[in-house]
CSV table of C-alpha atoms in Angstrom, one decimal:
chain,number,residue,atom,x,y,z
A,209,MET,CA,-17.0,22.6,3.0
A,210,THR,CA,-18.1,21.2,5.8
A,211,SER,CA,-18.6,17.4,7.2
A,212,ASP,CA,-21.2,15.2,6.2
A,213,GLU,CA,-21.8,11.4,7.0
A,214,LEU,CA,-21.2,8.1,5.8
A,215,ALA,CA,-23.9,5.7,4.3
A,216,PRO,CA,-24.2,3.3,5.8
A,217,LEU,CA,-23.0,0.6,3.6
A,218,ASP,CA,-20.2,3.4,3.2
A,219,LEU,CA,-20.1,3.0,7.2
A,220,ALA,CA,-19.8,-0.9,6.5
A,221,PHE,CA,-17.1,-0.8,4.2
A,222,TRP,CA,-15.1,1.4,6.7
A,223,ASN,CA,-15.6,-1.6,9.4
A,224,ILE,CA,-14.9,-4.5,8.3
A,225,GLU,CA,-11.4,-3.8,7.0
A,226,SER,CA,-8.3,-5.9,8.9
A,227,ALA,CA,-4.6,-5.0,8.8
A,228,GLU,CA,-5.1,-9.0,6.8
A,229,HIS,CA,-7.8,-7.5,4.0
A,230,PRO,CA,-7.9,-3.9,3.4
A,231,MET,CA,-11.2,-2.8,1.7
A,232,HIS,CA,-10.1,-1.0,-1.1
A,233,LEU,CA,-10.5,-1.0,-4.7
A,234,ALA,CA,-7.8,-0.3,-7.3
A,235,ALA,CA,-7.1,-0.3,-10.6
A,236,LEU,CA,-2.8,-0.4,-12.8
A,237,GLY,CA,-3.6,1.6,-15.5
A,238,VAL,CA,-0.3,1.1,-18.0
A,239,PHE,CA,0.6,4.6,-20.1
A,240,THR,CA,2.4,4.7,-23.3
A,241,ALA,CA,5.2,7.3,-22.5
A,242,ASN,CA,5.7,9.7,-24.7
A,243,SER,CA,9.6,10.7,-23.2
A,244,PRO,CA,12.2,9.1,-20.6
A,245,THR,CA,10.9,11.6,-17.4
A,246,ALA,CA,6.4,11.1,-18.6
A,247,GLY,CA,6.7,9.3,-15.3
A,248,ALA,CA,8.2,12.2,-13.0
A,249,HIS,CA,6.4,14.7,-15.0
A,250,ALA,CA,3.3,12.5,-14.4
A,251,ALA,CA,2.7,12.2,-10.5
A,252,ASP,CA,4.1,15.9,-10.7
A,253,LEU,CA,0.6,16.1,-12.5
A,254,LEU,CA,-1.4,14.1,-10.4
A,255,ALA,CA,-0.4,15.9,-6.9
A,256,ALA,CA,-2.2,19.5,-8.9
A,257,ARG,CA,-4.5,18.1,-10.1
A,258,ALA,CA,-5.7,16.4,-6.6
A,259,ALA,CA,-5.0,19.2,-4.5
A,260,GLY,CA,-8.7,20.4,-7.0
A,261,VAL,CA,-10.7,17.9,-6.5
A,262,SER,CA,-12.8,18.5,-3.1
A,263,ALA,CA,-13.5,14.2,-2.5
A,264,LEU,CA,-10.1,13.1,-2.4
A,265,ARG,CA,-9.2,16.5,0.0
A,266,MET,CA,-12.0,14.4,2.8
A,267,ARG,CA,-10.8,12.5,5.3
A,268,ILE,CA,-13.5,10.1,7.8
A,269,ARG,CA,-13.8,11.0,10.9
A,270,ASP,CA,-14.7,8.2,13.5
A,271,VAL,CA,-17.7,10.3,15.7
A,272,TRP,CA,-17.6,8.7,19.3
A,273,ARG,CA,-18.9,11.9,20.7
A,274,PRO,CA,-21.9,13.7,20.4
A,275,ASP,CA,-22.4,16.2,17.8
A,276,ALA,CA,-24.2,19.2,17.5
A,277,ARG,CA,-24.5,19.1,13.8
A,278,LEU,CA,-25.1,15.5,13.3
A,279,PRO,CA,-26.7,14.1,16.8
A,280,LEU,CA,-27.6,10.4,15.6
A,281,THR,CA,-24.3,9.3,14.5
A,282,PHE,CA,-23.0,8.5,17.5
A,283,GLY,CA,-20.3,5.4,16.4
A,284,GLY,CA,-21.2,6.2,12.9
A,285,ALA,CA,-17.9,8.3,10.9
A,286,THR,CA,-18.5,11.4,9.1
A,287,ARG,CA,-16.5,12.9,6.2
A,288,GLU,CA,-14.7,16.3,7.0
A,289,PRO,CA,-12.2,18.3,4.6
A,290,VAL,CA,-7.8,18.1,5.5
A,291,ALA,CA,-6.9,21.7,6.2
A,292,ASP,CA,-3.8,21.0,5.7
A,293,PHE,CA,-4.2,18.3,2.9
A,294,GLU,CA,-0.2,17.3,1.1
A,295,PRO,CA,-1.2,15.8,-2.3
A,296,PHE,CA,2.5,14.1,-2.2
A,297,ASP,CA,1.7,11.8,0.9
A,298,HIS,CA,-0.8,10.4,-1.2
A,299,VAL,CA,1.3,11.1,-5.1
A,300,ARG,CA,4.1,8.9,-5.1
A,301,LEU,CA,6.4,7.9,-7.9
A,302,HIS,CA,9.0,4.5,-7.5
A,303,ALA,CA,11.5,3.9,-8.8
A,304,PRO,CA,11.5,1.9,-12.4
A,305,THR,CA,10.5,-1.9,-12.9
A,306,ARG,CA,9.8,-4.3,-15.5
A,307,ASP,CA,6.3,-6.4,-13.8
A,308,PHE,CA,3.8,-3.7,-13.3
A,309,HIS,CA,1.4,-6.2,-11.6
A,310,ALA,CA,4.6,-7.8,-9.4
A,311,VAL,CA,4.8,-4.2,-7.8
A,312,ALA,CA,1.0,-3.7,-7.9
A,313,GLY,CA,0.7,-6.7,-5.8
A,314,ARG,CA,3.2,-4.9,-3.2
A,315,LEU,CA,1.3,-2.3,-2.6
A,316,LEU,CA,-2.9,-3.4,-2.6
A,317,GLU,CA,-0.7,-5.2,0.8
A,318,ARG,CA,-1.1,-1.9,2.6
A,319,PRO,CA,-3.7,-0.6,4.4
A,320,LEU,CA,-4.7,3.2,3.6
A,321,GLU,CA,-3.6,5.5,6.2
A,322,ARG,CA,-7.0,6.0,7.9
A,323,ASP,CA,-6.2,9.5,9.4
A,324,ARG,CA,-5.7,11.2,6.4
A,325,PRO,CA,-7.7,10.5,3.0
A,326,PRO,CA,-7.8,7.4,2.1
A,327,TRP,CA,-6.6,7.3,-1.2
A,328,GLU,CA,-3.4,6.7,-3.0
A,329,ALA,CA,-1.4,6.9,-6.6
A,330,HIS,CA,1.6,4.8,-6.8
A,331,VAL,CA,3.2,5.7,-10.3
A,332,LEU,CA,6.0,3.2,-11.9
A,333,PRO,CA,8.0,4.0,-14.6
A,334,GLY,CA,8.4,1.2,-16.8
A,335,GLU,CA,12.3,0.1,-16.9
A,336,ASP,CA,12.3,0.2,-21.0
A,337,GLY,CA,10.9,4.2,-21.3
A,338,THR,CA,8.2,3.1,-23.3
A,339,SER,CA,5.4,2.8,-20.3
A,340,PHE,CA,4.5,3.6,-17.0
A,341,ALA,CA,2.2,2.6,-14.5
A,342,VAL,CA,-0.1,4.3,-12.4
A,343,LEU,CA,-1.8,1.7,-9.3
A,344,PHE,CA,-5.0,4.5,-8.0
A,345,LYS,CA,-6.2,2.6,-4.9
A,346,PHE,CA,-9.2,4.0,-2.9
A,347,HIS,CA,-10.9,2.9,0.2
A,348,HIS,CA,-14.4,1.3,-0.5
A,349,ALA,CA,-15.8,4.0,1.9
A,350,LEU,CA,-14.7,6.5,-0.4
A,351,ALA,CA,-16.3,5.2,-3.5
A,352,ASP,CA,-18.1,2.0,-5.3
A,353,GLY,CA,-15.9,1.0,-8.9
A,354,LEU,CA,-18.5,4.1,-10.5
A,355,ARG,CA,-16.9,6.5,-8.3
A,356,ALA,CA,-13.6,5.6,-8.1
A,357,LEU,CA,-13.3,5.9,-11.9
A,358,THR,CA,-14.7,10.0,-11.7
A,359,LEU,CA,-13.0,10.4,-9.5
A,360,ALA,CA,-9.6,9.1,-10.9
A,361,ALA,CA,-11.3,10.4,-14.3
A,362,ALA,CA,-10.4,13.9,-12.3
A,363,VAL,CA,-7.2,13.9,-11.9
A,364,MET,CA,-6.6,12.8,-15.7
A,365,ASP,CA,-6.4,15.3,-18.8
A,366,PRO,CA,-9.3,16.9,-19.3
A,367,MET,CA,-12.1,15.6,-21.8
A,368,ASP,CA,-15.2,16.7,-23.6
A,369,MET,CA,-17.5,14.9,-21.0
A,370,PRO,CA,-21.0,16.5,-20.3
A,371,ALA,CA,-21.3,18.0,-17.2
A,372,PRO,CA,-22.9,16.7,-14.4
A,373,ARG,CA,-26.3,17.8,-13.7
A,374,PRO,CA,-26.1,20.2,-9.9
A,375,ARG,CA,-27.6,18.7,-6.6
A,376,PRO,CA,-29.8,20.8,-5.0
A,377,ALA,CA,-28.5,22.6,-1.8
A,378,GLU,CA,-29.3,21.1,1.7
A,379,PRO,CA,-30.3,23.4,4.3
A,380,PRO,CA,-28.1,22.9,7.3
A,381,ARG,CA,-28.5,21.0,10.0
A,382,SER,CA,-29.4,22.0,13.7
A,383,LEU,CA,-29.6,20.1,16.7
A,384,LEU,CA,-33.4,21.6,17.3
A,385,GLY,CA,-34.5,20.3,13.9
A,386,GLU,CA,-32.6,16.6,14.2
A,387,VAL,CA,-34.7,16.2,18.0
A,388,ARG,CA,-37.8,17.0,16.1
A,389,LYS,CA,-36.7,14.2,14.1
A,390,LEU,CA,-36.8,11.8,17.2
A,391,PRO,CA,-40.5,10.3,16.8
A,392,ALA,CA,-40.8,9.7,12.7
A,393,LEU,CA,-37.4,8.3,13.0
A,394,LEU,CA,-38.5,6.1,16.1
A,395,ARG,CA,-41.9,5.0,13.8
A,396,GLY,CA,-39.6,4.4,10.8
A,397,THR,CA,-37.4,1.6,12.9
A,398,LEU,CA,-40.9,-0.2,13.6
A,399,SER,CA,-40.9,-0.3,10.1
A,400,ASP,CA,-37.7,-0.6,8.6
A,401,LEU,CA,-37.0,-3.6,11.1
A,402,GLY,CA,-40.3,-5.2,9.5
A,403,ARG,CA,-38.8,-4.4,6.6
A,404,ALA,CA,-35.1,-6.2,7.7
A,405,VAL,CA,-36.5,-9.3,8.7
A,406,ASP,CA,-38.4,-9.8,5.1
A,407,ILE,CA,-34.0,-8.6,3.7
A,408,GLY,CA,-32.9,-11.2,6.1
A,409,THR,CA,-34.9,-14.3,5.1
A,410,SER,CA,-34.8,-13.6,1.2
A,411,LEU,CA,-31.0,-13.3,2.0
A,412,ALA,CA,-31.1,-16.5,4.5
A,413,ARG,CA,-32.9,-18.2,1.6
A,414,THR,CA,-31.1,-17.8,-1.1
A,415,THR,CA,-28.0,-18.1,0.5
A,416,LEU,CA,-28.9,-21.8,1.3
A,417,ASP,CA,-30.1,-22.5,-2.0
A,418,ALA,CA,-26.7,-21.5,-3.3
A,419,THR,CA,-25.6,-23.8,-1.3
A,420,LEU,CA,-27.3,-27.5,-1.3
A,421,GLY,CA,-25.5,-29.7,-3.9
A,422,ALA,CA,-22.1,-27.3,-4.7
A,423,ARG,CA,-19.2,-28.0,-3.5
A,424,GLY,CA,-16.8,-25.0,-2.9
A,425,THR,CA,-13.4,-26.0,-3.4
A,426,THR,CA,-10.5,-25.3,-0.4
A,427,ALA,CA,-8.2,-23.5,-3.4
A,428,LEU,CA,-10.7,-20.9,-2.8
A,429,THR,CA,-10.5,-20.6,0.7
A,430,ALA,CA,-7.2,-19.6,3.1
A,431,GLU,CA,-6.0,-18.8,6.8
A,432,PRO,CA,-5.0,-14.6,5.3
A,433,SER,CA,-1.4,-13.8,5.5
A,434,GLY,CA,-1.7,-10.6,4.0
A,435,THR,CA,0.2,-11.5,0.6
A,436,ARG,CA,-1.2,-10.2,-2.6
A,437,ARG,CA,0.2,-10.8,-6.1
A,438,THR,CA,-2.3,-9.6,-9.4
A,439,VAL,CA,-2.0,-11.1,-12.7
A,440,GLY,CA,-3.8,-9.4,-16.1
A,441,VAL,CA,-5.0,-10.9,-18.9
A,442,VAL,CA,-6.4,-8.9,-22.1
A,443,LEU,CA,-8.9,-10.4,-24.5
A,444,ASP,CA,-10.3,-9.1,-27.7
A,445,LEU,CA,-13.6,-7.9,-27.3
A,446,ASP,CA,-14.7,-8.8,-30.5
A,447,ASP,CA,-14.3,-11.9,-29.8
A,448,VAL,CA,-16.5,-12.3,-26.8
A,449,HIS,CA,-18.9,-10.4,-29.2
A,450,ARG,CA,-18.8,-12.8,-31.4
A,451,ILE,CA,-19.3,-15.6,-28.9
A,452,ARG,CA,-22.6,-13.7,-28.0
A,453,LYS,CA,-24.1,-13.0,-31.4
A,454,THR,CA,-23.5,-17.2,-32.0
A,455,VAL,CA,-24.9,-18.2,-28.8
A,456,GLY,CA,-26.9,-15.1,-27.1
A,457,GLY,CA,-27.3,-13.4,-24.1
A,458,THR,CA,-24.9,-10.5,-22.7
A,459,VAL,CA,-21.3,-9.4,-23.4
A,460,ASN,CA,-21.8,-10.5,-19.3
A,461,ASP,CA,-22.5,-13.9,-19.5
A,462,VAL,CA,-19.9,-15.0,-21.5
A,463,LEU,CA,-17.2,-13.2,-19.9
A,464,ILE,CA,-18.4,-14.6,-16.4
A,465,ALA,CA,-19.0,-18.0,-18.1
A,466,VAL,CA,-15.1,-17.0,-19.7
A,467,VAL,CA,-14.4,-17.0,-15.2
A,468,ALA,CA,-15.6,-20.4,-15.3
A,469,GLY,CA,-13.9,-22.3,-17.7
A,470,ALA,CA,-10.6,-20.5,-16.4
A,471,LEU,CA,-11.6,-22.1,-13.1
A,472,ARG,CA,-11.6,-25.8,-14.5
A,473,ARG,CA,-8.4,-25.5,-16.1
A,474,TRP,CA,-6.3,-24.1,-13.6
A,475,LEU,CA,-8.1,-26.7,-11.2
A,476,ASP,CA,-7.1,-29.1,-13.2
A,477,GLU,CA,-4.0,-28.7,-13.7
A,478,ARG,CA,-3.0,-27.9,-10.3
A,479,GLY,CA,-4.5,-31.5,-9.3
A,480,ASP,CA,-7.1,-30.2,-7.1
A,481,GLY,CA,-9.8,-31.7,-10.0
A,482,SER,CA,-13.0,-29.8,-11.2
A,483,GLU,CA,-15.5,-32.7,-10.6
A,484,GLY,CA,-18.8,-31.8,-8.7
A,485,VAL,CA,-17.5,-28.6,-7.9
A,486,ALA,CA,-19.9,-25.3,-8.1
A,487,PRO,CA,-18.3,-22.3,-6.3
A,488,ARG,CA,-20.5,-19.4,-5.5
A,489,ALA,CA,-19.8,-16.0,-7.1
A,490,LEU,CA,-20.7,-12.7,-5.8
A,491,ILE,CA,-21.3,-10.4,-8.8
A,492,PRO,CA,-22.0,-6.8,-7.8
A,493,VAL,CA,-24.4,-4.6,-9.2
A,494,SER,CA,-24.0,-0.6,-9.7
A,495,LYS,CA,-27.5,0.8,-8.7
A,496,ARG,CA,-26.0,4.3,-9.2
A,497,ARG,CA,-27.0,6.8,-12.5
A,498,PRO,CA,-23.9,7.7,-13.1
A,499,ARG,CA,-25.2,11.4,-14.4
A,500,THR,CA,-28.3,12.1,-11.5
A,501,ALA,CA,-26.7,9.7,-8.6
A,502,HIS,CA,-25.5,11.2,-5.2
A,503,PRO,CA,-22.2,11.5,-5.4
A,504,GLN,CA,-20.6,9.8,-3.1
A,505,GLY,CA,-21.7,7.0,-1.0
A,506,ASN,CA,-21.8,3.5,-2.5
A,507,ARG,CA,-24.6,1.7,-4.2
A,508,LEU,CA,-24.5,-1.4,-4.5
A,509,SER,CA,-26.4,-4.0,-4.7
A,510,GLY,CA,-25.5,-8.1,-6.0
A,511,TYR,CA,-26.7,-11.4,-7.7
A,512,LEU,CA,-24.9,-15.1,-5.9
A,513,MET,CA,-24.1,-17.1,-8.6
A,514,LYS,CA,-22.9,-21.6,-8.7
A,515,LEU,CA,-20.3,-21.2,-11.1
A,516,PRO,CA,-20.5,-24.7,-12.6
A,517,VAL,CA,-17.0,-25.3,-13.3
A,518,ASP,CA,-17.8,-28.9,-13.2
A,519,ASP,CA,-19.6,-29.1,-16.3
A,520,PRO,CA,-17.1,-29.7,-19.4
A,521,ASP,CA,-18.9,-27.9,-22.3
A,522,PRO,CA,-17.8,-25.1,-22.9
A,523,LEU,CA,-21.0,-24.5,-24.4
A,524,GLY,CA,-23.1,-25.6,-21.6
A,525,ARG,CA,-21.1,-23.4,-19.0
A,526,LEU,CA,-22.3,-20.4,-21.2
A,527,ARG,CA,-25.8,-21.3,-21.1
A,528,THR,CA,-25.9,-22.5,-17.4
A,529,VAL,CA,-24.3,-18.8,-16.7
A,530,ARG,CA,-26.7,-17.2,-19.2
A,531,THR,CA,-30.1,-18.3,-17.3
A,532,ALA,CA,-28.6,-18.1,-13.9
A,533,MET,CA,-28.1,-14.4,-14.9
A,534,ASP,CA,-32.1,-14.4,-16.2
A,535,ARG,CA,-32.6,-15.7,-13.3
A,536,ASN,CA,-31.3,-12.6,-11.3
A,537,LYS,CA,-31.8,-10.4,-13.4
A,538,ASP,CA,-35.8,-11.1,-13.4
A,539,ALA,CA,-35.7,-10.8,-8.9
A,540,GLY,CA,-33.6,-8.1,-9.0
A,541,PRO,CA,-31.4,-6.6,-7.6
A,542,ASN,CA,-32.3,-6.2,-4.1
A,543,ARG,CA,-33.0,-9.8,-3.3
A,544,GLY,CA,-30.9,-12.7,-2.9
A,545,ALA,CA,-27.2,-11.6,-2.3
A,546,GLY,CA,-27.9,-8.1,-3.0
A,547,ALA,CA,-29.9,-8.1,0.4
A,548,VAL,CA,-26.5,-7.7,2.3
A,549,ALA,CA,-26.6,-4.2,1.3
A,550,LEU,CA,-29.6,-3.4,1.5
A,551,LEU,CA,-29.6,-4.6,5.6
A,552,ALA,CA,-27.2,-1.7,6.0
A,553,ASP,CA,-29.4,1.2,5.6
A,554,HIS,CA,-31.3,-1.0,8.4
A,555,VAL,CA,-28.4,-1.0,10.7
A,556,PRO,CA,-27.7,1.8,13.5
A,557,PRO,CA,-23.9,3.4,13.2
A,558,LEU,CA,-22.5,1.8,16.2
A,559,GLY,CA,-24.2,-1.6,15.2
A,560,HIS,CA,-22.2,-1.5,12.1
A,561,ARG,CA,-19.1,-0.8,14.3
A,562,LEU,CA,-19.9,-3.8,16.8
A,563,ALA,CA,-20.8,-6.0,13.8
A,564,GLY,CA,-18.2,-5.0,11.2
A,565,PRO,CA,-15.3,-7.6,12.2
A,566,LEU,CA,-18.0,-10.5,12.3
A,567,VAL,CA,-20.3,-9.7,9.3
A,568,SER,CA,-16.2,-9.4,7.4
A,569,GLN,CA,-15.4,-13.2,8.8
A,570,ALA,CA,-18.8,-14.3,7.8
A,571,ALA,CA,-17.6,-13.5,3.9
A,572,ARG,CA,-17.1,-17.0,2.9
A,573,LEU,CA,-20.4,-18.0,4.1
A,574,TRP,CA,-22.3,-16.5,1.3
A,575,PHE,CA,-19.7,-16.8,-1.2
A,576,ASP,CA,-16.7,-17.6,-2.5
A,577,LEU,CA,-14.9,-15.2,-4.8
A,578,LEU,CA,-16.2,-12.2,-6.3
A,579,VAL,CA,-16.1,-11.9,-9.8
A,580,THR,CA,-17.1,-7.8,-10.5
A,581,SER,CA,-17.0,-6.1,-13.8
A,582,VAL,CA,-16.4,-1.6,-13.6
A,583,PRO,CA,-17.5,0.2,-16.4
A,584,LEU,CA,-14.8,2.3,-17.9
A,585,PRO,CA,-16.0,5.0,-20.8
A,586,SER,CA,-15.5,4.3,-24.4
A,587,LEU,CA,-13.1,7.9,-25.3
A,588,GLY,CA,-9.7,7.7,-24.6
A,589,LEU,CA,-7.9,8.6,-21.3
A,590,ARG,CA,-4.3,10.7,-21.6
A,591,LEU,CA,-1.9,11.6,-18.6
A,592,GLY,CA,0.5,14.3,-19.6
A,593,GLY,CA,-0.5,13.3,-23.1
A,594,CYS,CA,0.3,9.7,-22.8
A,595,PRO,CA,-2.1,7.6,-23.8
A,596,LEU,CA,-3.9,5.1,-21.7
A,597,ALA,CA,-3.2,1.5,-23.1
A,598,GLU,CA,-4.9,-1.0,-21.0
A,599,VAL,CA,-6.1,-0.9,-17.7
A,600,TYR,CA,-7.1,-3.6,-15.0
A,601,PRO,CA,-9.9,-3.1,-12.3
A,602,LEU,CA,-8.4,-4.6,-8.8
A,603,ALA,CA,-10.6,-5.9,-6.3
A,604,PRO,CA,-10.4,-6.3,-2.7
A,605,LEU,CA,-10.3,-9.8,-1.1
A,606,ALA,CA,-12.5,-11.0,1.5
A,607,HIS,CA,-11.8,-12.6,5.1
A,608,GLY,CA,-10.8,-15.9,4.2
A,609,GLN,CA,-11.1,-15.8,0.4
A,610,SER,CA,-8.0,-16.3,-1.8
A,611,LEU,CA,-9.2,-14.8,-5.4
A,612,ALA,CA,-10.8,-11.4,-6.8
A,613,VAL,CA,-11.7,-11.3,-10.5
A,614,ALA,CA,-12.5,-7.9,-11.4
A,615,ILE,CA,-13.2,-7.1,-14.8
A,616,SER,CA,-13.5,-4.0,-17.5
A,617,THR,CA,-13.9,-3.7,-20.9
A,618,TYR,CA,-11.7,-0.3,-22.6
A,619,ARG,CA,-11.8,0.6,-26.1
A,620,GLY,CA,-12.0,-2.9,-28.1
A,621,SER,CA,-10.5,-4.8,-25.8
A,622,VAL,CA,-11.3,-7.4,-21.9
A,623,HIS,CA,-9.5,-6.5,-19.1
A,624,TYR,CA,-9.6,-9.4,-16.4
A,625,GLY,CA,-7.7,-7.9,-13.1
A,626,LEU,CA,-6.5,-11.4,-10.5
A,627,VAL,CA,-5.8,-10.6,-7.0
A,628,ALA,CA,-5.0,-14.0,-5.1
A,629,ASP,CA,-3.2,-14.1,-1.8
A,630,ALA,CA,0.3,-14.6,-2.9
A,631,GLU,CA,0.7,-17.5,-0.3
A,632,ALA,CA,-2.8,-19.6,-1.1
A,633,VAL,CA,-2.4,-18.9,-5.4
A,634,PRO,CA,1.2,-19.0,-6.1
A,635,ASP,CA,0.9,-20.5,-9.3
A,636,LEU,CA,-1.9,-16.9,-10.5
A,637,GLU,CA,-0.5,-16.7,-13.6
A,638,VAL,CA,-1.2,-20.6,-14.7
A,639,LEU,CA,-5.6,-19.3,-13.7
A,640,GLY,CA,-4.2,-15.8,-16.2
A,641,LYS,CA,-3.0,-17.9,-19.4
A,642,ALA,CA,-6.6,-20.2,-18.7
A,643,VAL,CA,-8.3,-17.9,-18.9
A,644,THR,CA,-7.4,-16.4,-23.0
A,645,GLY,CA,-7.4,-20.7,-23.1
A,646,GLU,CA,-10.8,-20.9,-22.3
A,647,LEU,CA,-11.9,-17.9,-25.3
A,648,GLU,CA,-10.2,-19.7,-27.1
A,649,GLU,CA,-12.1,-23.2,-26.7
A,650,LEU,CA,-15.7,-21.6,-26.2
A,651,LEU,CA,-14.8,-19.7,-29.8
A,652,ALA,CA,-14.1,-22.9,-31.5
A,653,ALA,CA,-17.3,-24.2,-29.6
A,654,CYS,CA,-19.0,-22.3,-31.5
A,655,GLU,CA,-17.0,-22.2,-34.9
A,656,GLY,CA,-17.8,-25.7,-34.6
């Protein structure tokens, strides 16, 4: 196994990280225990299986010297195998707890160690012995949501899944071969600059359109404290389908509208008021094709939407979300907010290195919160024979923002994973209850 260069978007995620804003994706899975020692057994299994997954043995190495094998990566980073990989540096068994989310919040505060393969699995036994949880953390430079799912599934109990298509072997790079490519690369750079200008113009126009006439709320912005709190909410997927069939649109439209209504309830209850508030949500869009895409490298774009928090009518909020999503889909994922990801492809590695801290602090200029959906297989997952009962995706917080929402559907249920700055949002549980209340209001409105 040899080194390979980080893709541009992976490199961007690697460089925008800070101590207060670690850039790792996470998921909290809750398993039904089949014995009092199921948690300890799960930790042993995870460690043993991780040692056999090549991607989990790869660290990220910064490139500050010319490399004869990869001469055009100065200022970038590469993945390389760790010869002395120790799985128990990454798989950790904790003391029993009665509150999985409280422990998960504290563990999310800690950045992954950058001199090791950037992932961790924390096993949390339940105090009553009937369940245990596993918190997976993957650096965004290692995986997007779908890739993280693939890596987590690799250490679960085997499932009967279609085998991935093999990738054709790439010929080894040589310094002479790279030098011969320079004239074409320079010509391509000029073309890329023109395309980057077009993309940047589209991004600026979309950001301006999303900002004009909208008012955010200070409840969604915060000076970084480095603290984290998580809350999980479970909804019945049949209820979501019932709403979708009545009103139209997609399941995702309903799930986003639930977020808008929950924010309205939460702001009103805490006394901030929702009148005139339309926070901008960044909604990531995966461009990865599960069975054929490159196994490494983020493949993301995104939509930007003003959430109709100020609309008092739940069905009106849903119609607004549906219209905005249809408009975004018509424009395509490579326009508007999606241009952020495309621009990364046109920035040289050293540019990512130098601009990363500035880009991270500009996130609040583009959007107020992240609302992302993470796909999960319909097949039941198991670890050590223990079935996965609940799974809460947990997204990173951008600089200056206090809330991120991640959503997944799994075996007839919808799981909302809420992540917040603990100091800025001490009442995250109230928002969690508002998610449930909003679905109930939508159901009542449809039946009425």
